[in-house]
Amino acid sequence: MEFRHLGRSGLMVSEISYGNWITHGSQVEEDAAFACVRAALDAGITTFDTADVYAGTRAEDVLGRALQSERREGLEIFTKVYWPTGPGRNDRGLSRKHIMESINGSLRRLRTDYVDLYQAHRYDNSTPLEETMEAFADVVHSGKAHYIGVSEWTAAQLRAAHPLARELHIPLVSNQPQYSMLWRVIEAEVVPASEELGIGQIVWSPLGQGVLSGKYLPGQPPPAGSRATDEKSGASFISRFMRDDVLTRVQQLKPLAEQAGLSMAQLAVAWVLQNPNVSSAIIGASRPEQVQDNVKAAGVKLDAELLKAIDEIIEPITERDPAKTESPAQRP
């Protein structure tokens, strides 16, 4: 495993991190979830990402129990706040009330005294940014989180939050966007702003919801039991990529992966790691073998000719519109 700084902070994170959106507590049985976490640890992954909303808070609980026998100082545990976690009007968003109550719930479920990174899962247009950042400052200054991050924020939102974080003496070090060969909306605005501000990307869905693994074939139904057939595991979300024009071009990547000595999944993960603003790529898994395959992308360097060949194949189906950075349909 290789390690990178999270933005311009001193925190080192594993180049590949393990996330449990739509797996732990819902799609994957507990024994399988524990086995996947064990596989991640055995592969050298030290960075684990979750959120209070995943599986209705159950994902945090599963991850906490899976990691409770590990040396806490040797792990980087990340979680998030924003999406509804209860029926009340204040059980959502980035108000001071919800943040302060949510961090306590997350710590209880994760069985830890602190998280290394506490992230705003989306931008909250209904709460003053100053209120949100002041609440985050109290979380950090009380020792319940070491660093602050965000997820799917626009360049303008990052620029607005950064000076507030500086004034409040809290380290705003990361953004967690969707990023893959198929989804490059952060490149035009978010990445340049992040490089200027010292913010690193912790990217989710580097496999394009599994499409870039090559297992979905044009003109054929999805394999039984795959994510595209399971409403609990994001079938509605993956649908944007389940078009024949996309699947046809993805299949054309196979010779390039073979040329590089990589599986299709490894090529996809390695591709996002070529971006120097990416601190870590999040992988998820329902089986330990998926973890063992994906982690082989760590440390891989793709040469310029290969990257150019990938672009030539993928460009016609690549989404680059920066306006899609904060799509309300996104919920990782």
XYZ file of C-alpha atoms in Angstrom:
332
model
C 0.000 0.000 0.000
C 1.131 3.536 -0.781
C 0.217 6.574 1.342
C -0.483 10.212 0.526
C -1.053 13.415 2.483
C -4.682 14.461 2.786
C -4.543 17.808 1.010
C -1.775 19.970 2.460
C -2.344 18.578 5.951
C 0.090 16.374 7.803
C -2.408 13.488 7.886
C -1.332 10.480 5.837
C -4.031 8.268 4.349
C -3.829 5.029 2.426
C -3.907 5.641 -1.328
C -6.867 3.273 -1.461
C -9.462 3.553 1.285
C -12.346 1.282 2.182
C -15.909 2.603 2.200
C -19.155 0.914 3.196
C -21.897 2.808 1.386
C -24.726 0.415 0.288
C -22.896 -2.641 1.624
C -22.560 -2.901 5.402
C -25.866 -3.131 7.185
C -27.910 -3.636 4.013
C -26.589 -5.463 0.939
C -23.866 -7.478 2.690
C -24.365 -9.844 5.611
C -22.339 -9.045 8.709
C -19.892 -11.948 8.357
C -19.116 -10.896 4.785
C -18.707 -7.268 5.869
C -16.238 -8.294 8.568
C -14.348 -10.421 6.030
C -14.091 -7.466 3.640
C -12.757 -5.195 6.389
C -10.245 -7.895 7.337
C -9.141 -8.160 3.710
C -8.701 -4.388 3.575
C -6.582 -4.382 6.737
C -4.503 -7.308 5.480
C -3.880 -5.409 2.227
C -2.512 -2.426 4.132
C -5.570 -0.165 3.982
C -5.695 2.048 7.073
C -8.326 4.566 5.939
C -12.021 3.723 6.379
C -14.905 5.916 5.234
C -18.546 5.740 6.279
C -21.500 8.038 7.071
C -24.299 8.235 9.597
C -26.946 7.854 6.876
C -25.579 4.640 5.369
C -28.050 1.810 5.960
C -29.929 4.026 8.404
C -26.903 4.310 10.771
C -26.245 0.547 10.701
C -23.154 0.869 8.513
C -21.316 2.871 11.172
C -22.193 0.255 13.767
C -20.917 -2.623 11.602
C -17.676 -0.807 10.810
C -17.148 0.084 14.458
C -17.465 -3.531 15.511
C -15.269 -4.732 12.640
C -12.461 -2.377 13.698
C -12.805 -2.460 17.483
C -9.923 -4.873 18.045
C -7.512 -2.823 15.905
C -5.008 -0.297 17.228
C -6.955 2.966 16.960
C -3.868 5.126 16.359
C -3.053 3.039 13.289
C -6.376 3.824 11.589
C -7.941 6.845 9.912
C -11.712 6.681 10.404
C -13.927 9.110 8.471
C -17.651 9.744 8.743
C -20.177 12.337 7.560
C -23.227 14.369 8.539
C -26.093 15.959 6.563
C -28.665 13.452 5.258
C -31.705 12.542 7.413
C -31.063 10.096 10.232
C -34.481 10.376 11.876
C -38.037 11.638 11.358
C -37.637 15.043 12.995
C -37.171 18.342 11.201
C -33.778 18.761 12.871
C -32.582 15.232 12.104
C -30.911 16.485 8.935
C -28.792 19.274 7.494
C -25.824 21.158 8.920
C -27.414 23.102 11.763
C -25.483 23.309 15.010
C -28.094 21.087 16.659
C -27.813 18.319 14.080
C -24.014 18.428 13.885
C -23.516 18.273 17.658
C -26.023 15.462 18.079
C -24.785 13.561 15.035
C -21.118 13.490 16.004
C -22.049 11.947 19.346
C -24.179 9.296 17.650
C -21.446 8.492 15.150
C -18.791 8.126 17.838
C -21.059 5.823 19.834
C -21.756 3.591 16.833
C -18.122 3.589 15.685
C -16.947 2.749 19.221
C -14.303 5.439 19.246
C -13.624 8.681 21.106
C -12.868 10.619 17.913
C -12.932 10.434 14.147
C -9.972 11.518 12.107
C -12.147 13.342 9.562
C -15.699 14.669 9.970
C -17.321 15.605 6.672
C -20.274 17.725 5.576
C -22.007 15.198 3.333
C -23.506 17.983 1.190
C -23.763 21.760 1.299
C -26.733 22.994 3.329
C -28.423 25.953 1.647
C -30.877 26.324 4.535
C -28.262 26.911 7.258
C -25.843 29.857 7.426
C -22.349 28.673 6.530
C -20.996 30.504 9.582
C -23.222 28.411 11.882
C -22.055 25.199 10.256
C -18.356 26.074 10.430
C -18.610 27.250 14.043
C -20.236 23.942 14.999
C -17.485 22.043 13.189
C -14.928 24.143 15.063
C -16.458 23.091 18.369
C -16.332 19.439 17.250
C -12.622 19.757 16.471
C -11.716 21.821 19.533
C -13.506 19.339 21.802
C -11.332 16.531 20.424
C -14.154 14.647 18.708
C -12.602 15.099 15.240
C -9.103 15.962 14.091
C -9.914 17.377 10.652
C -12.916 18.695 8.739
C -13.897 17.809 5.181
C -16.830 18.164 2.811
C -18.445 16.084 0.082
C -19.703 17.193 -3.338
C -19.164 20.899 -2.681
C -18.655 23.263 -5.602
C -15.553 25.392 -6.073
C -17.486 28.467 -4.909
C -18.631 26.689 -1.743
C -15.083 25.564 -0.975
C -13.817 29.117 -1.428
C -16.497 30.461 0.918
C -15.767 27.909 3.658
C -11.986 28.059 3.547
C -11.472 31.536 5.115
C -14.013 30.748 7.824
C -12.102 27.580 8.672
C -8.870 29.560 8.867
C -10.431 32.133 11.197
C -11.809 29.366 13.425
C -8.466 27.515 13.492
C -9.821 24.289 12.074
C -8.212 22.312 9.242
C -10.550 22.044 6.216
C -8.514 19.485 4.311
C -10.698 17.427 1.995
C -13.564 17.115 -0.442
C -15.245 13.831 -1.313
C -16.573 13.885 -4.889
C -17.588 11.264 -7.382
C -14.709 10.800 -9.837
C -13.953 8.233 -12.511
C -13.107 7.948 -16.192
C -16.828 8.364 -16.828
C -17.492 11.225 -14.394
C -14.940 14.070 -14.511
C -17.048 17.027 -13.421
C -14.544 18.111 -10.723
C -11.673 18.698 -13.132
C -12.687 22.102 -14.505
C -13.387 24.004 -11.273
C -13.240 21.942 -8.068
C -9.735 20.561 -8.556
C -8.108 23.935 -9.385
C -9.801 25.564 -6.386
C -8.790 22.663 -4.152
C -5.166 22.838 -5.275
C -5.134 26.540 -4.446
C -6.713 26.005 -1.006
C -4.753 22.916 0.006
C -7.747 20.578 -0.165
C -7.343 16.957 -1.287
C -9.943 14.784 -2.986
C -11.129 11.510 -1.449
C -12.931 10.166 -4.480
C -15.879 7.785 -4.483
C -17.097 5.457 -7.221
C -13.803 5.190 -9.131
C -15.338 2.144 -10.841
C -18.383 4.074 -12.053
C -20.656 1.998 -9.790
C -18.962 -1.141 -11.125
C -19.475 -0.356 -14.818
C -15.728 0.151 -15.354
C -15.068 -3.385 -14.100
C -16.341 -4.518 -17.512
C -18.886 -6.968 -16.112
C -21.853 -5.253 -17.798
C -22.117 -6.030 -21.503
C -23.995 -4.010 -24.152
C -27.235 -5.571 -25.301
C -27.289 -8.059 -22.430
C -29.104 -8.044 -19.083
C -26.976 -7.321 -16.014
C -25.540 -10.396 -14.249
C -27.828 -11.810 -11.567
C -27.002 -10.417 -8.147
C -25.031 -7.458 -9.523
C -25.516 -3.893 -8.304
C -27.564 -3.007 -11.392
C -30.229 -5.550 -10.373
C -30.470 -4.670 -6.693
C -32.506 -1.615 -5.689
C -30.910 -1.690 -2.225
C -27.433 -1.440 -3.749
C -27.971 1.517 -6.011
C -29.645 0.206 -9.166
C -31.294 3.578 -9.743
C -27.974 5.348 -9.309
C -26.019 3.134 -11.725
C -28.666 3.571 -14.429
C -26.963 6.701 -15.783
C -24.100 4.486 -16.993
C -26.145 1.484 -18.130
C -26.414 2.601 -21.752
C -25.159 0.587 -24.679
C -22.942 3.422 -25.935
C -21.231 3.557 -22.530
C -20.939 -0.208 -22.119
C -19.569 -0.637 -25.644
C -16.758 1.843 -25.073
C -15.949 0.405 -21.659
C -15.411 -2.991 -23.308
C -12.873 -1.320 -25.604
C -10.724 -0.625 -22.540
C -10.034 -4.340 -22.010
C -7.016 -4.537 -24.364
C -5.514 -1.471 -22.673
C -5.915 -3.058 -19.228
C -4.305 -6.256 -20.493
C -1.461 -4.247 -22.011
C -0.849 -2.646 -18.608
C -1.064 -6.005 -16.827
C -4.125 -4.891 -14.885
C -7.703 -6.013 -14.440
C -10.362 -3.587 -15.637
C -11.121 -2.626 -12.025
C -7.458 -2.046 -11.249
C -7.106 0.163 -14.320
C -10.084 2.275 -13.230
C -8.771 2.760 -9.689
C -5.233 3.446 -10.915
C -6.606 6.018 -13.363
C -8.119 8.253 -10.648
C -4.912 7.987 -8.621
C -2.947 9.564 -11.465
C -4.578 12.892 -10.568
C -2.160 14.538 -8.090
C -5.039 16.256 -6.269
C -6.525 12.860 -5.365
C -5.411 11.805 -1.893
C -7.314 8.520 -1.787
C -9.731 6.443 -3.851
C -12.583 4.760 -1.969
C -13.399 1.186 -2.884
C -16.360 -0.812 -1.634
C -16.812 -4.550 -1.687
C -19.311 -7.290 -1.047
C -16.609 -9.995 -1.186
C -12.999 -10.031 0.102
C -11.741 -10.991 -3.370
C -12.913 -7.610 -4.690
C -10.777 -5.837 -2.106
C -7.786 -8.022 -2.915
C -8.146 -7.238 -6.624
C -8.700 -3.492 -6.310
C -5.812 -2.808 -3.935
C -3.347 -3.925 -6.598
C -3.934 -0.524 -8.201
C -1.949 1.131 -5.400
C 1.365 2.517 -6.593
C 0.593 1.855 -10.279
C 1.867 4.513 -12.688
C 0.093 4.755 -16.035
C 2.224 6.152 -18.858
C 1.161 9.103 -21.004
C 0.447 6.978 -24.073
C -1.904 4.716 -22.139
C -3.725 7.681 -20.594
C -4.127 9.218 -24.058
C -5.514 5.942 -25.426
C -8.019 5.763 -22.565
C -9.162 9.327 -23.253
C -9.656 8.618 -26.950
C -11.989 5.723 -26.123
C -13.886 7.268 -23.225
C -14.149 10.942 -24.199
C -17.464 10.695 -26.144
C -19.241 9.291 -23.063
C -17.441 11.255 -20.340
C -19.452 13.709 -18.228
C -17.514 16.929 -17.559
C -20.215 19.493 -16.741
C -19.173 21.211 -13.464
C -22.813 22.096 -12.795
C -23.398 18.423 -11.976
C -21.056 18.559 -8.989
C -23.907 18.873 -6.491
C -26.687 16.843 -8.082
C -29.313 16.243 -5.374
C -29.723 12.689 -6.672
C -26.215 11.822 -5.519
C -26.103 10.168 -2.151
C -22.876 8.237 -1.422
